[in-house]
Backbone as JSON, one array per atom type, in Angstrom:
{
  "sequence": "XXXXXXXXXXXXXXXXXXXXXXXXXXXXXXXXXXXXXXXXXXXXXXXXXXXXXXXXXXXXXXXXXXXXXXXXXXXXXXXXXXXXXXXXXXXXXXXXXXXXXX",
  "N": [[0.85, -1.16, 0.0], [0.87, 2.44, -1.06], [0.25, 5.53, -0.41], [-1.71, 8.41, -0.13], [-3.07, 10.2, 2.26], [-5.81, 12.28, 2.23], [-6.67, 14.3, 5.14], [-8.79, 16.56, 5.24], [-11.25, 16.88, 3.77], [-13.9, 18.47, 2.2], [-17.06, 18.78, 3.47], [-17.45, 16.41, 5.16], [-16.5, 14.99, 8.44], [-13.62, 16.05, 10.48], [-12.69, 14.04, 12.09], [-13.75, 11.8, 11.51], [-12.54, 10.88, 8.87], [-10.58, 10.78, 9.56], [-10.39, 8.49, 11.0], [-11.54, 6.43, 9.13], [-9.38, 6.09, 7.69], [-7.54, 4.94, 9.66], [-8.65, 2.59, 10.04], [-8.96, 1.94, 6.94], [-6.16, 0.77, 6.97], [-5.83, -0.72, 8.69], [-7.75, -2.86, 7.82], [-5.69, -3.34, 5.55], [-4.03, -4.34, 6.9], [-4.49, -6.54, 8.17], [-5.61, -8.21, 6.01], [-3.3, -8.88, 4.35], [-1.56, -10.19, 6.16], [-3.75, -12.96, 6.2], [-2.58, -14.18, 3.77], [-0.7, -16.84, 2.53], [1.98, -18.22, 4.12], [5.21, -18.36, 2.73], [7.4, -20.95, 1.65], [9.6, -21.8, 4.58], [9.52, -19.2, 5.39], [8.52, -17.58, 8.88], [6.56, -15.52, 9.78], [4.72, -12.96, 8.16], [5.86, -9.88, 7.53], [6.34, -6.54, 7.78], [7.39, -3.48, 5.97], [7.83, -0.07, 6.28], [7.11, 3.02, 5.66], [6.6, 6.8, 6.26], [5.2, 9.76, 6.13], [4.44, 13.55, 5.82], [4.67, 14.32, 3.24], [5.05, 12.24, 0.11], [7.98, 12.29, -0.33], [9.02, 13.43, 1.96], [8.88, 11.33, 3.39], [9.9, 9.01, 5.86], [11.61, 5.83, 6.8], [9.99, 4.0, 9.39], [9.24, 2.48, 12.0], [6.21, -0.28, 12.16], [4.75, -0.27, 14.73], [4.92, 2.17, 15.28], [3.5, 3.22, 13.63], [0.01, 4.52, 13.96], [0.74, 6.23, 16.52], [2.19, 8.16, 14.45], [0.64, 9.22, 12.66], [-1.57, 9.9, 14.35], [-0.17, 12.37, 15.37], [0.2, 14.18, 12.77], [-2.4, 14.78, 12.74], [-3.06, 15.72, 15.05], [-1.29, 17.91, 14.59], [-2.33, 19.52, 12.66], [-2.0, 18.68, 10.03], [-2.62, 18.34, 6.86], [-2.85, 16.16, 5.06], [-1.05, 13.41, 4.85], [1.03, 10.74, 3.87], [1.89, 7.25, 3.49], [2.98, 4.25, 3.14], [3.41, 1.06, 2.99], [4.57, -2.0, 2.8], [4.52, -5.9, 2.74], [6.62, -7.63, 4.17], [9.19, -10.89, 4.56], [9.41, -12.4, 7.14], [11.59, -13.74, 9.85], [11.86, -15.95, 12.28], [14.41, -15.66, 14.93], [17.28, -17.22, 16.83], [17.09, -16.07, 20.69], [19.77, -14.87, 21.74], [22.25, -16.46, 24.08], [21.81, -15.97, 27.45], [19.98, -13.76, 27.74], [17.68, -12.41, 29.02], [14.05, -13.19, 28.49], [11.06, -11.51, 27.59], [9.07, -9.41, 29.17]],
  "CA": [[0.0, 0.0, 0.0], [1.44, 3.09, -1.06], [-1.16, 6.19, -0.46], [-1.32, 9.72, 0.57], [-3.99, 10.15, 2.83], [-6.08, 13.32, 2.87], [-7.6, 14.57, 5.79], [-9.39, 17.79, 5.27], [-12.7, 16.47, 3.0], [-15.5, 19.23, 2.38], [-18.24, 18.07, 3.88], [-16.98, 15.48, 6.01], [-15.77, 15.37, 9.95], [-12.34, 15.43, 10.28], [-12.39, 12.61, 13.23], [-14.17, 10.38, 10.92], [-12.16, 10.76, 8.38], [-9.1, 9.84, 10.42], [-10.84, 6.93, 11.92], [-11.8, 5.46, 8.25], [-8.31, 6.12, 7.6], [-6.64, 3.94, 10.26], [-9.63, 0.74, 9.65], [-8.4, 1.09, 6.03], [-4.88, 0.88, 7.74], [-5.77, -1.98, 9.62], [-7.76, -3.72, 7.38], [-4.84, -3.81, 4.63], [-2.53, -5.59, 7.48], [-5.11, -8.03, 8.5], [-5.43, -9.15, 4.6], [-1.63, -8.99, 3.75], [-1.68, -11.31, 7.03], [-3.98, -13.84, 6.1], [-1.77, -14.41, 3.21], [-0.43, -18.19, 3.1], [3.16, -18.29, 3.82], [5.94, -19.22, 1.77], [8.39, -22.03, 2.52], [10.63, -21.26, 5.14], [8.7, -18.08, 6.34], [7.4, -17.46, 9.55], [5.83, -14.4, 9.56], [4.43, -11.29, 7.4], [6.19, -8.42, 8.5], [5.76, -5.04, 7.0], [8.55, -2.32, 5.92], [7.07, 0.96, 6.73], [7.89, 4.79, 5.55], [5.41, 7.92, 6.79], [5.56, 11.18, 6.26], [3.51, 14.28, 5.34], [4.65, 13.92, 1.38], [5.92, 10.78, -0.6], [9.3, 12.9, -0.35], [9.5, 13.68, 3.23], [9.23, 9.97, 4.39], [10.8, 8.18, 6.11], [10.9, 4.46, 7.21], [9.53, 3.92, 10.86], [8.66, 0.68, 12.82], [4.64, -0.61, 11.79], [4.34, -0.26, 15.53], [4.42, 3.14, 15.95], [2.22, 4.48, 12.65], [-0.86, 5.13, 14.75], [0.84, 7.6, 16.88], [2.53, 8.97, 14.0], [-0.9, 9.6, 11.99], [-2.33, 11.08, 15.63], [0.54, 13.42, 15.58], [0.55, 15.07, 11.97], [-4.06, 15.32, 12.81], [-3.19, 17.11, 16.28], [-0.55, 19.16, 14.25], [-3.32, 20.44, 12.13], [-1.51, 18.8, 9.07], [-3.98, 18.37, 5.65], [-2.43, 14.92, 4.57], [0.02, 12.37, 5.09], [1.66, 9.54, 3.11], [1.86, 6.17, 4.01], [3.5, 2.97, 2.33], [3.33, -0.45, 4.12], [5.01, -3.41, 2.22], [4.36, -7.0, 3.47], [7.71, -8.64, 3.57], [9.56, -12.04, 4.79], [9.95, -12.56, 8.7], [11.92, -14.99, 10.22], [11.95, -15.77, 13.76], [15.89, -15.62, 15.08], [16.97, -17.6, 18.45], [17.51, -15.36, 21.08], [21.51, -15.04, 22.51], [22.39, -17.09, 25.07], [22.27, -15.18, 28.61], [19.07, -12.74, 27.57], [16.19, -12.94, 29.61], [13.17, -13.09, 27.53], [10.7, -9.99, 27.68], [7.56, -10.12, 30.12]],
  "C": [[0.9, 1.23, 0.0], [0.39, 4.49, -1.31], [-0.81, 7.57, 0.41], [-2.94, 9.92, 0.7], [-4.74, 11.76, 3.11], [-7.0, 13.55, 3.98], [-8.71, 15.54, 6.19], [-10.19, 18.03, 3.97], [-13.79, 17.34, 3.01], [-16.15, 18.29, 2.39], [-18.34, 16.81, 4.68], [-16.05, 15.85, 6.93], [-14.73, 14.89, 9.78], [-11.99, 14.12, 11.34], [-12.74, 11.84, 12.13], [-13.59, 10.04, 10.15], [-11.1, 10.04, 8.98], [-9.44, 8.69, 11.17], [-10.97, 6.22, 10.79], [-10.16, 5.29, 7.89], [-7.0, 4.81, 8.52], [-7.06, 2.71, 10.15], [-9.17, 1.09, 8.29], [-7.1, 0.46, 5.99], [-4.52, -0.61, 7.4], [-6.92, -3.63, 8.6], [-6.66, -4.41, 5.5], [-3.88, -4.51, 5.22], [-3.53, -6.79, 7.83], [-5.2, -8.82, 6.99], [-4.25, -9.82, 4.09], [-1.1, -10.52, 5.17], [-1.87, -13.29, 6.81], [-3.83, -14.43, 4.95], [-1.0, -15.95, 3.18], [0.92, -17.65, 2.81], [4.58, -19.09, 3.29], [7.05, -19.83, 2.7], [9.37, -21.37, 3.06], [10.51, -19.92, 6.01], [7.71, -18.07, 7.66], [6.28, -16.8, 10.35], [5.39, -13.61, 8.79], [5.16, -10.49, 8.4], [6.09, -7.08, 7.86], [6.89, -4.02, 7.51], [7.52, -1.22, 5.92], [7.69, 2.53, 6.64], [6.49, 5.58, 5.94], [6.17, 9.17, 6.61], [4.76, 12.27, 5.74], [3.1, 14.88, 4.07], [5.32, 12.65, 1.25], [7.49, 11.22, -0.51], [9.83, 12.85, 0.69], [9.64, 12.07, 3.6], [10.15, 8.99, 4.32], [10.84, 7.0, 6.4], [10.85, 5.07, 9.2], [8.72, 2.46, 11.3], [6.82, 0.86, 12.69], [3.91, -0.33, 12.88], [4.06, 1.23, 16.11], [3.58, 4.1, 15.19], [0.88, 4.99, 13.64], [-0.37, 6.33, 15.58], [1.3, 8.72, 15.87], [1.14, 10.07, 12.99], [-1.54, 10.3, 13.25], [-1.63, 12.34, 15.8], [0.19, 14.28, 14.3], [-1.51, 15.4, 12.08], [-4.0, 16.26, 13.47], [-2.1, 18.22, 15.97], [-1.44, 19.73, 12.66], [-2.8, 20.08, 10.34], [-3.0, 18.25, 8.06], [-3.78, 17.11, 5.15], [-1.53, 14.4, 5.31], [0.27, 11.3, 3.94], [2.19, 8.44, 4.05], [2.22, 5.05, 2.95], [4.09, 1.96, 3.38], [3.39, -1.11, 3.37], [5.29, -4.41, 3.21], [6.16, -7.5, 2.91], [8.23, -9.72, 4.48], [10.03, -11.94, 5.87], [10.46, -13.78, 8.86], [12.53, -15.04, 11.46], [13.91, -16.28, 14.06], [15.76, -16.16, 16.52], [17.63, -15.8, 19.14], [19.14, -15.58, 21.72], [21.07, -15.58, 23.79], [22.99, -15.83, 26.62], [21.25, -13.82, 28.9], [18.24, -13.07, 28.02], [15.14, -12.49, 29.27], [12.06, -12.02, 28.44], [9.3, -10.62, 28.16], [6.54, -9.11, 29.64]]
}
């Protein structure tokens, strides 16, 4: 998904807009998800750039788009850009002597 999102729609609330905005978000990772995976894969994972043009962005972890999309709404910005590619996870052991995360 590669998409520049506007948020400032005559005739439409800007909350709602930014709420259809994150369910189309969320339902392009739940699809890219239920995806069958290829041999040797054992995850989807998703590369991730944001920014307020296709120019400005940058990559940023999948985990923190939601705040970043809450930030450029409560900074009064008119758009954003967004590109989320599904790509090939693969679970790694952890080092010996790391105590696993609670």
């Amino acid at each position: 998904m590669k998409k520049t999102f506007k948020l400032n729609i005559e005739g439409k609330n800007r909350d709602r807009v930014l709420d259809a905005v994150k369910n189309e978000i969320r339902k392009y990772v739940k699809r890219e998800r239920r995806r069958e995976l290829p041999e040797g894969v054992d995850f989807w994972d998703f590369d991730c750039r944001f920014g307020a043009t296709e120019e400005q962005a940058v990559v940023v972890h999948f985990a923190t788009l939601t705040e970043l999309i809450d930030g450029i709404a409560q900074g009064g910005g008119d758009q954003f850009y967004v590109e989320i590619l599904a790509s090939h996870g693969r679970r790694q052991a952890r080092p010996a002597g790391v105590a696993p995360m609670e």
